[in-house]
mmCIF file of C-alpha atoms and ligand atoms in Angstrom:
data_model
loop_
_atom_site.group_PDB
_atom_site.id
_atom_site.type_symbol
_atom_site.label_atom_id
_atom_site.label_comp_id
_atom_site.label_asym_id
_atom_site.label_seq_id
_atom_site.Cartn_x
_atom_site.Cartn_y
_atom_site.Cartn_z
ATOM 1 C CA SER C 1 -1.901 0.424 11.884
ATOM 2 C CA PRO C 2 -3.877 3.551 10.963
ATOM 3 C CA ILE C 3 -0.797 5.007 9.200
ATOM 4 C CA LEU C 4 -0.554 1.975 6.908
ATOM 5 C CA SER C 5 -4.278 2.083 6.191
ATOM 6 C CA GLN C 6 -3.852 5.765 5.252
ATOM 7 C CA MET C 7 -0.940 4.810 3.004
ATOM 8 C CA SER C 8 -2.965 2.073 1.284
ATOM 9 C CA LYS C 9 -5.827 4.579 0.694
ATOM 10 C CA ARG C 10 -3.479 6.901 -1.215
ATOM 11 C CA LYS C 11 -2.427 5.596 -4.611
ATOM 12 C CA LEU C 12 1.190 6.200 -5.626
ATOM 13 C CA SER C 13 1.817 6.478 -9.401
ATOM 14 C CA ASP C 14 -1.477 4.700 -10.100
ATOM 15 C CA TYR C 15 -1.781 5.858 -13.733
ATOM 16 C CA GLU C 16 -4.513 3.343 -14.585
ATOM 17 C CA GLY C 17 -6.658 4.259 -11.593
ATOM 18 C CA PHE C 18 -6.159 7.935 -12.390
ATOM 19 C CA ARG C 19 -7.162 7.450 -16.058
ATOM 20 C CA ASN C 20 -10.431 5.825 -14.973
ATOM 21 C CA VAL C 21 -11.260 8.841 -12.806
ATOM 22 C CA LEU C 22 -10.020 11.323 -15.442
ATOM 23 C CA ASN C 23 -12.204 9.885 -18.221
ATOM 24 C CA LYS C 24 -15.335 10.196 -16.048
ATOM 25 C CA SER C 25 -14.593 13.789 -14.917
ATOM 26 C CA THR C 26 -16.550 16.641 -16.508
ATOM 27 C CA ASN C 27 -15.211 19.677 -14.609
ATOM 28 C CA ILE C 28 -11.461 19.463 -14.067
ATOM 29 C CA VAL C 29 -9.264 22.078 -12.352
ATOM 30 C CA ALA C 30 -5.464 22.115 -12.602
ATOM 31 C CA LEU C 31 -3.848 24.183 -9.833
ATOM 32 C CA THR C 32 -0.211 24.962 -10.693
ATOM 33 C CA GLY C 33 2.819 26.451 -8.936
ATOM 34 C CA ALA C 34 6.450 27.302 -9.717
ATOM 35 C CA GLY C 35 7.372 23.619 -10.088
ATOM 36 C CA ILE C 36 5.525 23.363 -13.431
ATOM 37 C CA SER C 37 7.872 26.013 -14.884
ATOM 38 C CA ALA C 38 11.061 24.600 -13.339
ATOM 39 C CA GLU C 39 11.800 22.493 -16.448
ATOM 40 C CA SER C 40 11.444 25.677 -18.533
ATOM 41 C CA GLY C 41 14.429 27.047 -16.634
ATOM 42 C CA ILE C 42 12.497 29.377 -14.308
ATOM 43 C CA PRO C 43 13.854 29.014 -10.744
ATOM 44 C CA THR C 44 11.233 28.068 -8.127
ATOM 45 C CA PHE C 45 10.709 30.048 -4.935
ATOM 46 C CA ARG C 46 11.827 27.211 -2.681
ATOM 47 C CA GLY C 47 14.904 26.569 -4.778
ATOM 48 C CA ALA C 48 17.517 28.979 -6.139
ATOM 49 C CA GLY C 49 14.652 31.316 -7.049
ATOM 50 C CA GLY C 50 14.247 32.079 -3.392
ATOM 51 C CA PHE C 51 17.134 34.524 -3.648
ATOM 52 C CA TRP C 52 18.239 37.338 -5.996
ATOM 53 C CA ARG C 53 21.599 39.032 -5.284
ATOM 54 C CA THR C 54 21.629 39.344 -1.475
ATOM 55 C CA HIS C 55 17.841 39.557 -1.134
ATOM 56 C CA ARG C 56 15.200 36.932 -0.364
ATOM 57 C CA SER C 57 12.645 37.081 -3.198
ATOM 58 C CA ALA C 58 9.776 37.198 -0.697
ATOM 59 C CA ASP C 59 11.297 40.337 0.875
ATOM 60 C CA LEU C 60 11.290 42.123 -2.493
ATOM 61 C CA ALA C 61 7.765 40.917 -3.429
ATOM 62 C CA THR C 62 6.107 43.363 -1.027
ATOM 63 C CA LEU C 63 4.464 46.804 -1.322
ATOM 64 C CA HIS C 64 6.731 48.048 1.472
ATOM 65 C CA ALA C 65 9.898 47.131 -0.490
ATOM 66 C CA PHE C 66 8.488 48.953 -3.537
ATOM 67 C CA GLN C 67 7.630 52.071 -1.527
ATOM 68 C CA VAL C 68 11.052 52.157 0.133
ATOM 69 C CA ASN C 69 13.119 51.350 -2.974
ATOM 70 C CA PRO C 70 11.116 51.158 -6.217
ATOM 71 C CA ALA C 71 14.325 51.035 -8.294
ATOM 72 C CA LEU C 72 15.576 47.858 -6.564
ATOM 73 C CA VAL C 73 12.172 46.139 -6.861
ATOM 74 C CA TRP C 74 12.010 47.115 -10.552
ATOM 75 C CA GLU C 75 15.518 45.646 -11.085
ATOM 76 C CA PHE C 76 14.274 42.390 -9.494
ATOM 77 C CA TYR C 77 11.170 42.303 -11.720
ATOM 78 C CA HIS C 78 13.206 43.296 -14.780
ATOM 79 C CA TYR C 79 15.304 40.166 -14.083
ATOM 80 C CA ARG C 80 12.156 38.023 -13.626
ATOM 81 C CA ARG C 81 10.664 39.413 -16.880
ATOM 82 C CA THR C 82 13.883 38.714 -18.788
ATOM 83 C CA VAL C 83 13.922 35.095 -17.534
ATOM 84 C CA ALA C 84 10.192 34.528 -18.188
ATOM 85 C CA PHE C 85 10.101 36.142 -21.651
ATOM 86 C CA SER C 86 13.023 34.001 -22.857
ATOM 87 C CA ALA C 87 11.636 30.751 -21.351
ATOM 88 C CA GLN C 88 9.578 28.262 -23.375
ATOM 89 C CA PRO C 89 6.536 26.263 -22.211
ATOM 90 C CA ASN C 90 7.565 22.698 -21.334
ATOM 91 C CA ASP C 91 5.829 19.326 -21.837
ATOM 92 C CA SER C 92 3.682 19.775 -18.724
ATOM 93 C CA HIS C 93 2.278 23.141 -19.864
ATOM 94 C CA LYS C 94 1.642 21.580 -23.290
ATOM 95 C CA ALA C 95 -0.044 18.492 -21.798
ATOM 96 C CA LEU C 96 -2.527 20.718 -19.932
ATOM 97 C CA ALA C 97 -3.233 22.802 -23.059
ATOM 98 C CA ALA C 98 -3.750 19.666 -25.189
ATOM 99 C CA TYR C 99 -6.088 18.059 -22.652
ATOM 100 C CA GLU C 100 -8.121 21.274 -22.424
ATOM 101 C CA GLN C 101 -8.761 21.010 -26.169
ATOM 102 C CA ILE C 102 -9.875 17.376 -25.830
ATOM 103 C CA CYS C 103 -12.311 18.390 -23.077
ATOM 104 C CA LYS C 104 -13.564 21.284 -25.207
ATOM 105 C CA GLU C 105 -14.421 18.878 -28.054
ATOM 106 C CA GLN C 106 -16.221 16.591 -25.609
ATOM 107 C CA GLY C 107 -18.186 19.359 -23.868
ATOM 108 C CA ARG C 108 -16.242 18.864 -20.636
ATOM 109 C CA LYS C 109 -14.831 21.736 -18.597
ATOM 110 C CA PHE C 110 -11.066 22.142 -18.011
ATOM 111 C CA SER C 111 -9.546 25.140 -16.189
ATOM 112 C CA VAL C 112 -6.091 26.155 -15.008
ATOM 113 C CA ILE C 113 -5.660 28.184 -11.818
ATOM 114 C CA THR C 114 -2.027 29.236 -11.620
ATOM 115 C CA GLN C 115 0.068 30.898 -8.926
ATOM 116 C CA ASN C 116 2.736 31.554 -11.547
ATOM 117 C CA VAL C 117 3.280 34.979 -13.098
ATOM 118 C CA ASP C 118 5.423 33.782 -16.052
ATOM 119 C CA GLY C 119 2.600 33.590 -18.634
ATOM 120 C CA LEU C 120 3.738 30.148 -19.891
ATOM 121 C CA HIS C 121 0.283 28.485 -19.682
ATOM 122 C CA ARG C 122 -1.180 30.911 -22.229
ATOM 123 C CA ARG C 123 1.899 30.623 -24.423
ATOM 124 C CA ALA C 124 1.444 26.818 -24.362
ATOM 125 C CA GLY C 125 -2.127 27.316 -25.680
ATOM 126 C CA SER C 126 -4.209 27.042 -22.492
ATOM 127 C CA GLU C 127 -7.330 29.248 -22.803
ATOM 128 C CA ASN C 128 -9.145 28.934 -19.451
ATOM 129 C CA VAL C 129 -6.391 30.319 -17.224
ATOM 130 C CA ILE C 130 -6.878 32.197 -13.941
ATOM 131 C CA GLU C 131 -3.723 34.037 -12.868
ATOM 132 C CA LEU C 132 -4.078 34.265 -9.092
ATOM 133 C CA HIS C 133 -1.016 36.439 -8.508
ATOM 134 C CA GLY C 134 -0.943 38.604 -11.653
ATOM 135 C CA ALA C 135 1.566 38.476 -14.497
ATOM 136 C CA LEU C 136 5.076 39.720 -15.220
ATOM 137 C CA HIS C 137 3.987 41.101 -18.622
ATOM 138 C CA LYS C 138 1.415 43.440 -17.014
ATOM 139 C CA VAL C 139 1.902 46.726 -15.158
ATOM 140 C CA ILE C 140 -0.531 48.867 -13.149
ATOM 141 C CA CYS C 141 -0.289 52.613 -12.574
ATOM 142 C CA THR C 142 0.308 53.634 -8.950
ATOM 143 C CA LYS C 143 -1.897 56.689 -9.535
ATOM 144 C CA CYS C 144 -4.704 56.101 -12.089
ATOM 145 C CA ARG C 145 -4.703 52.262 -11.694
ATOM 146 C CA THR C 146 -4.619 51.734 -15.476
ATOM 147 C CA ILE C 147 -3.531 48.140 -16.231
ATOM 148 C CA ASP C 148 -1.332 47.713 -19.312
ATOM 149 C CA GLU C 149 0.297 44.770 -21.092
ATOM 150 C CA ASN C 150 4.007 45.363 -21.654
ATOM 151 C CA PHE C 151 6.449 42.918 -23.244
ATOM 152 C CA ASP C 152 9.276 45.470 -23.747
ATOM 153 C CA ASN C 153 12.602 44.204 -22.488
ATOM 154 C CA PRO C 154 14.039 46.272 -20.915
ATOM 155 C CA ILE C 155 10.782 47.959 -19.974
ATOM 156 C CA CYS C 156 12.719 51.257 -19.776
ATOM 157 C CA GLU C 157 16.263 52.340 -20.768
ATOM 158 C CA ALA C 158 17.398 52.858 -17.149
ATOM 159 C CA LEU C 159 16.856 49.130 -16.452
ATOM 160 C CA ARG C 160 18.969 47.899 -19.377
ATOM 161 C CA ASP C 161 21.558 45.353 -18.066
ATOM 162 C CA ARG C 162 20.410 45.978 -14.503
ATOM 163 C CA GLY C 163 18.726 42.636 -13.671
ATOM 164 C CA ASP C 164 21.806 40.447 -13.339
ATOM 165 C CA PRO C 165 21.591 38.521 -10.042
ATOM 166 C CA ALA C 166 25.396 38.258 -10.004
ATOM 167 C CA LEU C 167 25.767 42.051 -9.695
ATOM 168 C CA GLN C 168 26.027 43.646 -6.261
ATOM 169 C CA ASP C 169 23.647 46.525 -5.523
ATOM 170 C CA ILE C 170 26.400 48.627 -3.992
ATOM 171 C CA ASN C 171 28.404 48.806 -7.230
ATOM 172 C CA LEU C 172 25.426 50.149 -9.180
ATOM 173 C CA PRO C 173 24.383 53.815 -9.340
ATOM 174 C CA THR C 174 20.803 54.115 -8.001
ATOM 175 C CA ILE C 175 18.290 54.599 -10.776
ATOM 176 C CA ASP C 176 16.434 57.895 -10.457
ATOM 177 C CA LYS C 177 12.680 57.397 -9.841
ATOM 178 C CA LYS C 178 11.852 59.602 -12.849
ATOM 179 C CA ASP C 179 13.662 57.085 -15.113
ATOM 180 C CA LEU C 180 11.572 54.123 -13.852
ATOM 181 C CA PRO C 181 8.626 52.829 -15.962
ATOM 182 C CA ARG C 182 5.862 55.418 -16.348
ATOM 183 C CA CYS C 183 2.106 55.238 -17.048
ATOM 184 C CA LYS C 184 1.252 55.893 -20.708
ATOM 185 C CA LYS C 185 -1.791 57.896 -19.601
ATOM 186 C CA CYS C 186 -0.806 59.989 -16.585
ATOM 187 C CA LYS C 187 3.005 59.585 -16.519
ATOM 188 C CA ALA C 188 2.964 58.432 -12.858
ATOM 189 C CA LEU C 189 5.171 55.520 -11.708
ATOM 190 C CA VAL C 190 3.844 52.067 -12.700
ATOM 191 C CA ARG C 191 4.417 48.858 -10.705
ATOM 192 C CA PRO C 192 4.364 45.208 -11.765
ATOM 193 C CA TYR C 193 0.773 43.888 -11.902
ATOM 194 C CA ILE C 194 1.698 41.257 -9.330
ATOM 195 C CA VAL C 195 0.034 40.325 -6.012
ATOM 196 C CA TRP C 196 2.729 40.906 -3.408
ATOM 197 C CA PHE C 197 2.884 39.239 0.008
ATOM 198 C CA GLY C 198 0.422 40.928 2.323
ATOM 199 C CA GLU C 199 -1.713 42.144 -0.590
ATOM 200 C CA ASN C 200 -5.207 40.895 -1.314
ATOM 201 C CA LEU C 201 -5.921 38.941 -4.481
ATOM 202 C CA ASP C 202 -8.295 40.466 -7.041
ATOM 203 C CA PRO C 203 -11.818 39.734 -5.668
ATOM 204 C CA LYS C 204 -13.050 38.695 -9.167
ATOM 205 C CA VAL C 205 -10.150 36.221 -9.504
ATOM 206 C CA LEU C 206 -10.870 34.847 -6.018
ATOM 207 C CA GLU C 207 -14.597 34.471 -6.822
ATOM 208 C CA GLN C 208 -13.885 32.651 -10.121
ATOM 209 C CA SER C 209 -11.410 30.321 -8.347
ATOM 210 C CA ARG C 210 -13.831 29.610 -5.482
ATOM 211 C CA GLU C 211 -16.605 28.753 -7.975
ATOM 212 C CA LEU C 212 -14.316 26.245 -9.758
ATOM 213 C CA ILE C 213 -13.009 24.722 -6.509
ATOM 214 C CA GLU C 214 -16.589 24.210 -5.281
ATOM 215 C CA THR C 215 -17.881 22.624 -8.502
ATOM 216 C CA CYS C 216 -14.974 20.585 -9.936
ATOM 217 C CA ASP C 217 -15.061 16.765 -9.838
ATOM 218 C CA LEU C 218 -11.277 16.367 -10.196
ATOM 219 C CA CYS C 219 -8.384 18.586 -9.092
ATOM 220 C CA LEU C 220 -4.802 18.229 -10.304
ATOM 221 C CA VAL C 221 -2.297 20.015 -8.054
ATOM 222 C CA ILE C 222 1.007 20.436 -9.877
ATOM 223 C CA GLY C 223 4.422 21.737 -8.790
ATOM 224 C CA THR C 224 3.437 23.665 -5.686
ATOM 225 C CA SER C 225 4.727 23.546 -2.134
ATOM 226 C CA SER C 226 1.229 24.556 -0.987
ATOM 227 C CA VAL C 227 2.487 27.019 1.631
ATOM 228 C CA VAL C 228 1.146 30.302 0.238
ATOM 229 C CA TYR C 229 -2.448 31.222 1.044
ATOM 230 C CA PRO C 230 -5.149 31.418 -0.150
ATOM 231 C CA ALA C 231 -3.969 29.174 -3.069
ATOM 232 C CA ALA C 232 -2.781 26.503 -0.609
ATOM 233 C CA MET C 233 -6.376 25.955 0.576
ATOM 234 C CA PHE C 234 -7.841 25.137 -2.829
ATOM 235 C CA ALA C 235 -6.863 21.480 -3.340
ATOM 236 C CA PRO C 236 -7.609 20.483 0.299
ATOM 237 C CA LEU C 237 -11.072 22.082 -0.109
ATOM 238 C CA VAL C 238 -11.721 19.804 -3.118
ATOM 239 C CA ALA C 239 -10.575 16.742 -1.121
ATOM 240 C CA ASP C 240 -12.812 17.832 1.793
ATOM 241 C CA ARG C 241 -15.792 17.602 -0.634
ATOM 242 C CA GLY C 242 -14.825 13.980 -1.232
ATOM 243 C CA GLN C 243 -13.660 14.706 -4.785
ATOM 244 C CA PRO C 244 -10.410 13.130 -6.096
ATOM 245 C CA VAL C 245 -7.189 15.167 -6.004
ATOM 246 C CA ALA C 246 -4.067 14.089 -7.906
ATOM 247 C CA GLU C 247 -0.771 15.650 -6.877
ATOM 248 C CA PHE C 248 2.212 15.897 -9.231
ATOM 249 C CA ASN C 249 5.359 16.898 -7.345
ATOM 250 C CA LEU C 250 9.062 16.055 -7.029
ATOM 251 C CA ASN C 251 8.383 15.200 -3.410
ATOM 252 C CA SER C 252 7.525 11.553 -2.749
ATOM 253 C CA GLU C 253 5.277 12.669 0.111
ATOM 254 C CA PRO C 254 1.947 14.302 -0.816
ATOM 255 C CA ALA C 255 1.230 17.712 0.686
ATOM 256 C CA ASN C 256 -2.008 16.378 2.153
ATOM 257 C CA ASP C 257 -3.101 12.919 3.310
ATOM 258 C CA SER C 258 -6.526 13.259 1.714
ATOM 259 C CA PHE C 259 -5.149 13.544 -1.841
ATOM 260 C CA GLU C 260 -6.175 10.305 -3.587
ATOM 261 C CA PHE C 261 -3.417 10.100 -6.202
ATOM 262 C CA HIS C 262 0.245 11.064 -5.991
ATOM 263 C CA PHE C 263 2.722 11.056 -8.867
ATOM 264 C CA PRO C 264 6.274 11.668 -7.581
ATOM 265 C CA GLY C 265 8.846 12.915 -10.097
ATOM 266 C CA LYS C 266 9.282 15.688 -12.645
ATOM 267 C CA CYS C 267 5.874 16.803 -13.911
ATOM 268 C CA GLY C 268 7.409 17.216 -17.386
ATOM 269 C CA SER C 269 7.371 13.392 -17.432
ATOM 270 C CA THR C 270 4.549 12.391 -15.061
ATOM 271 C CA LEU C 271 1.843 14.801 -16.322
ATOM 272 C CA PRO C 272 2.013 13.959 -20.067
ATOM 273 C CA LYS C 273 1.973 10.262 -19.062
ATOM 274 C CA ALA C 274 -1.090 10.753 -16.837
ATOM 275 C CA LEU C 275 -3.040 12.859 -19.378
ATOM 276 C CA GLY C 276 -1.585 11.000 -22.396
HETATM 277 C C1 LIG J 1 -3.214 37.441 1.341
HETATM 278 C C2 LIG J 1 3.788 36.813 -6.840
HETATM 279 C C3 LIG J 1 -4.881 38.524 2.574
HETATM 280 C C4 LIG J 1 5.072 37.445 -6.412
HETATM 281 C C5 LIG J 1 3.263 35.470 -4.914
HETATM 282 C C6 LIG J 1 1.936 38.051 7.252
HETATM 283 C C7 LIG J 1 1.671 39.262 6.658
HETATM 284 C C8 LIG J 1 0.937 39.342 5.478
HETATM 285 C C9 LIG J 1 0.433 38.172 4.890
HETATM 286 C C10 LIG J 1 0.708 36.975 5.503
HETATM 287 C C11 LIG J 1 1.452 36.902 6.661
HETATM 288 N N1 LIG J 1 1.554 35.581 7.002
HETATM 289 C C12 LIG J 1 0.904 34.835 6.087
HETATM 290 C C13 LIG J 1 0.368 35.658 5.185
HETATM 291 C C14 LIG J 1 -0.414 35.266 4.055
HETATM 292 C C15 LIG J 1 0.555 35.131 2.876
HETATM 293 C C16 LIG J 1 1.177 33.761 2.916
HETATM 294 O O1 LIG J 1 0.498 32.797 2.619
HETATM 295 N N2 LIG J 1 2.446 33.710 3.310
HETATM 296 C C17 LIG J 1 3.099 32.424 3.379
HETATM 297 C C18 LIG J 1 4.585 32.622 3.046
HETATM 298 C C19 LIG J 1 2.866 31.848 4.771
HETATM 299 N N3 LIG J 1 -0.269 35.270 1.702
HETATM 300 C C20 LIG J 1 -0.420 36.487 1.172
HETATM 301 O O2 LIG J 1 0.148 37.487 1.557
HETATM 302 C C21 LIG J 1 -1.425 36.545 0.036
HETATM 303 N N4 LIG J 1 -2.374 37.568 0.320
HETATM 304 O O3 LIG J 1 -3.180 36.516 2.118
HETATM 305 O O4 LIG J 1 -4.091 38.504 1.425
HETATM 306 C C22 LIG J 1 -4.022 39.185 3.622
HETATM 307 C C23 LIG J 1 -3.715 40.514 3.495
HETATM 308 C C24 LIG J 1 -2.939 41.116 4.489
HETATM 309 C C25 LIG J 1 -2.477 40.374 5.584
HETATM 310 C C26 LIG J 1 -2.763 38.994 5.678
HETATM 311 C C27 LIG J 1 -3.526 38.400 4.690
HETATM 312 C C28 LIG J 1 -0.729 36.902 -1.268
HETATM 313 C C29 LIG J 1 0.187 35.790 -1.643
HETATM 314 C C30 LIG J 1 0.712 36.065 -3.052
HETATM 315 C C31 LIG J 1 2.159 36.421 -2.964
HETATM 316 N N5 LIG J 1 2.693 36.477 -4.330
HETATM 317 N N6 LIG J 1 3.683 35.526 -6.178
HETATM 318 C C32 LIG J 1 6.170 37.070 -7.354
HETATM 319 O O5 LIG J 1 6.067 36.029 -8.046
HETATM 320 O O6 LIG J 1 7.150 37.820 -7.371
HETATM 321 S S1 LIG J 1 3.411 34.005 -4.092
HETATM 322 C C33 LIG J 1 4.620 33.099 -4.864
HETATM 323 O O7 LIG J 1 5.095 32.158 -3.923
HETATM 324 C C34 LIG J 1 4.078 32.234 -5.984
HETATM 325 O O8 LIG J 1 3.110 32.901 -6.740
HETATM 326 C C35 LIG J 1 3.531 31.032 -5.272
HETATM 327 O O9 LIG J 1 2.219 31.253 -4.847
HETATM 328 C C36 LIG J 1 4.422 30.976 -4.072
HETATM 329 C C37 LIG J 1 5.515 29.949 -4.306
HETATM 330 O O10 LIG J 1 4.925 28.757 -4.118
HETATM 331 P P1 LIG J 1 5.035 27.637 -5.257
HETATM 332 O O11 LIG J 1 4.444 28.136 -6.519
HETATM 333 O O12 LIG J 1 4.435 26.448 -4.633
HETATM 334 O O13 LIG J 1 6.576 27.426 -5.543
HETATM 335 P P2 LIG J 1 7.638 26.803 -4.535
HETATM 336 O O14 LIG J 1 8.986 27.172 -5.041
HETATM 337 O O15 LIG J 1 7.240 27.159 -3.141
HETATM 338 O O16 LIG J 1 7.437 25.225 -4.658
HETATM 339 C C38 LIG J 1 7.788 24.577 -5.860
HETATM 340 C C39 LIG J 1 7.196 23.182 -5.740
HETATM 341 O O17 LIG J 1 7.352 22.520 -6.975
HETATM 342 C C40 LIG J 1 7.909 22.340 -4.677
HETATM 343 O O18 LIG J 1 6.933 21.607 -3.965
HETATM 344 C C41 LIG J 1 8.786 21.399 -5.518
HETATM 345 O O19 LIG J 1 8.909 20.131 -4.898
HETATM 346 C C42 LIG J 1 7.985 21.290 -6.795
HETATM 347 N N7 LIG J 1 8.784 21.068 -7.996
HETATM 348 C C43 LIG J 1 9.959 21.683 -8.345
HETATM 349 N N8 LIG J 1 10.334 21.250 -9.586
HETATM 350 C C44 LIG J 1 9.382 20.368 -10.011
HETATM 351 C C45 LIG J 1 8.394 20.256 -9.012
HETATM 352 N N9 LIG J 1 7.326 19.436 -9.131
HETATM 353 C C46 LIG J 1 7.217 18.719 -10.266
HETATM 354 N N10 LIG J 1 8.117 18.781 -11.271
HETATM 355 C C47 LIG J 1 9.211 19.586 -11.182
HETATM 356 N N11 LIG J 1 10.100 19.625 -12.196
HETATM 357 ZN ZN1 LIG J 2 -1.597 56.429 -14.689
#
């Protein structure tokens, strides 16, 4: 039946077949999502990370939420910063960083395009990293648009001990806007340098990603539910060009029938084995 023929086309846990393709590839792209940081203790969006206190994360990750209640959105991002800054890169981040070095020595290209904002790829040693949705350790001024790196935790005194997801908003005195993080240059309110739902991605970042997606000869798609656009289009676009795509996900079912390889399980185990 056509379904079975589809199934036979897709290779499940075919490490040998993948290695043959990997060794011949000269321009590799790894597209990562929250699942690659799960084993570092950072909750994914589809899992427990989908909620914080009584709020859905996706409802707080919007410009509207920030305009209506900047203090609450800053408490949410203070929590996310605290979790990310205390997390460590795991074996899958390290496997990507190590393989990038091997490619560098062999004159082959290896890039990471991540949806994650936790900064763990760079901390694992990856150099070619495109952060599609920004980063928790960056802020941008709502007035003069200055972008700053900021690893202070808490980022301001008013947010100290305010990120705890177990707390209930109602029991907490509202933080005054003037006590929220301010721009070093013009003293206006700063916001997390994060692409919120409904916001456009940085055109430069989109252009760089498109260039890689159109020229790579192998795409790894790791720990993503592939539901958020435009990132969700990238791996299918590679498959549509007839290039091999290898998915690493807990799910036994690939996100897309045209992905050639699928490695079900925790990427902390499957990815180091595949890139080994
Ligand atoms: C845009 C930063 C043009 C925030 C993020 C209505 C109005 C406005 C927009 C839209 C709309 N309807 C649709 C849209 C478009 C929207 C979108 O796609 N929405 C979805 C929900 C349908 N996209 C946008 O808004 C984008 N902008 O389109 O601009 C535009 C402009 C105006 C109007 C329309 C269009 C901007 C999207 C960026 C949003 N910001 N992050 C923050 O972090 O706080 S998205 C955020 O969610 C992440 O960055 C990531 O991209 C996404 C979560 O997905 P995943 O990373 O895949 O994580 P998830 O938890 O879902 O899945 C984890 C996976 O890992 C699972 O598959 C699991 O099985 C696996 N896994 C777990 N553990 C492991 C594992 N695998 C292996 N090993 C393990 N151990
Ligand atoms: Zn400013």
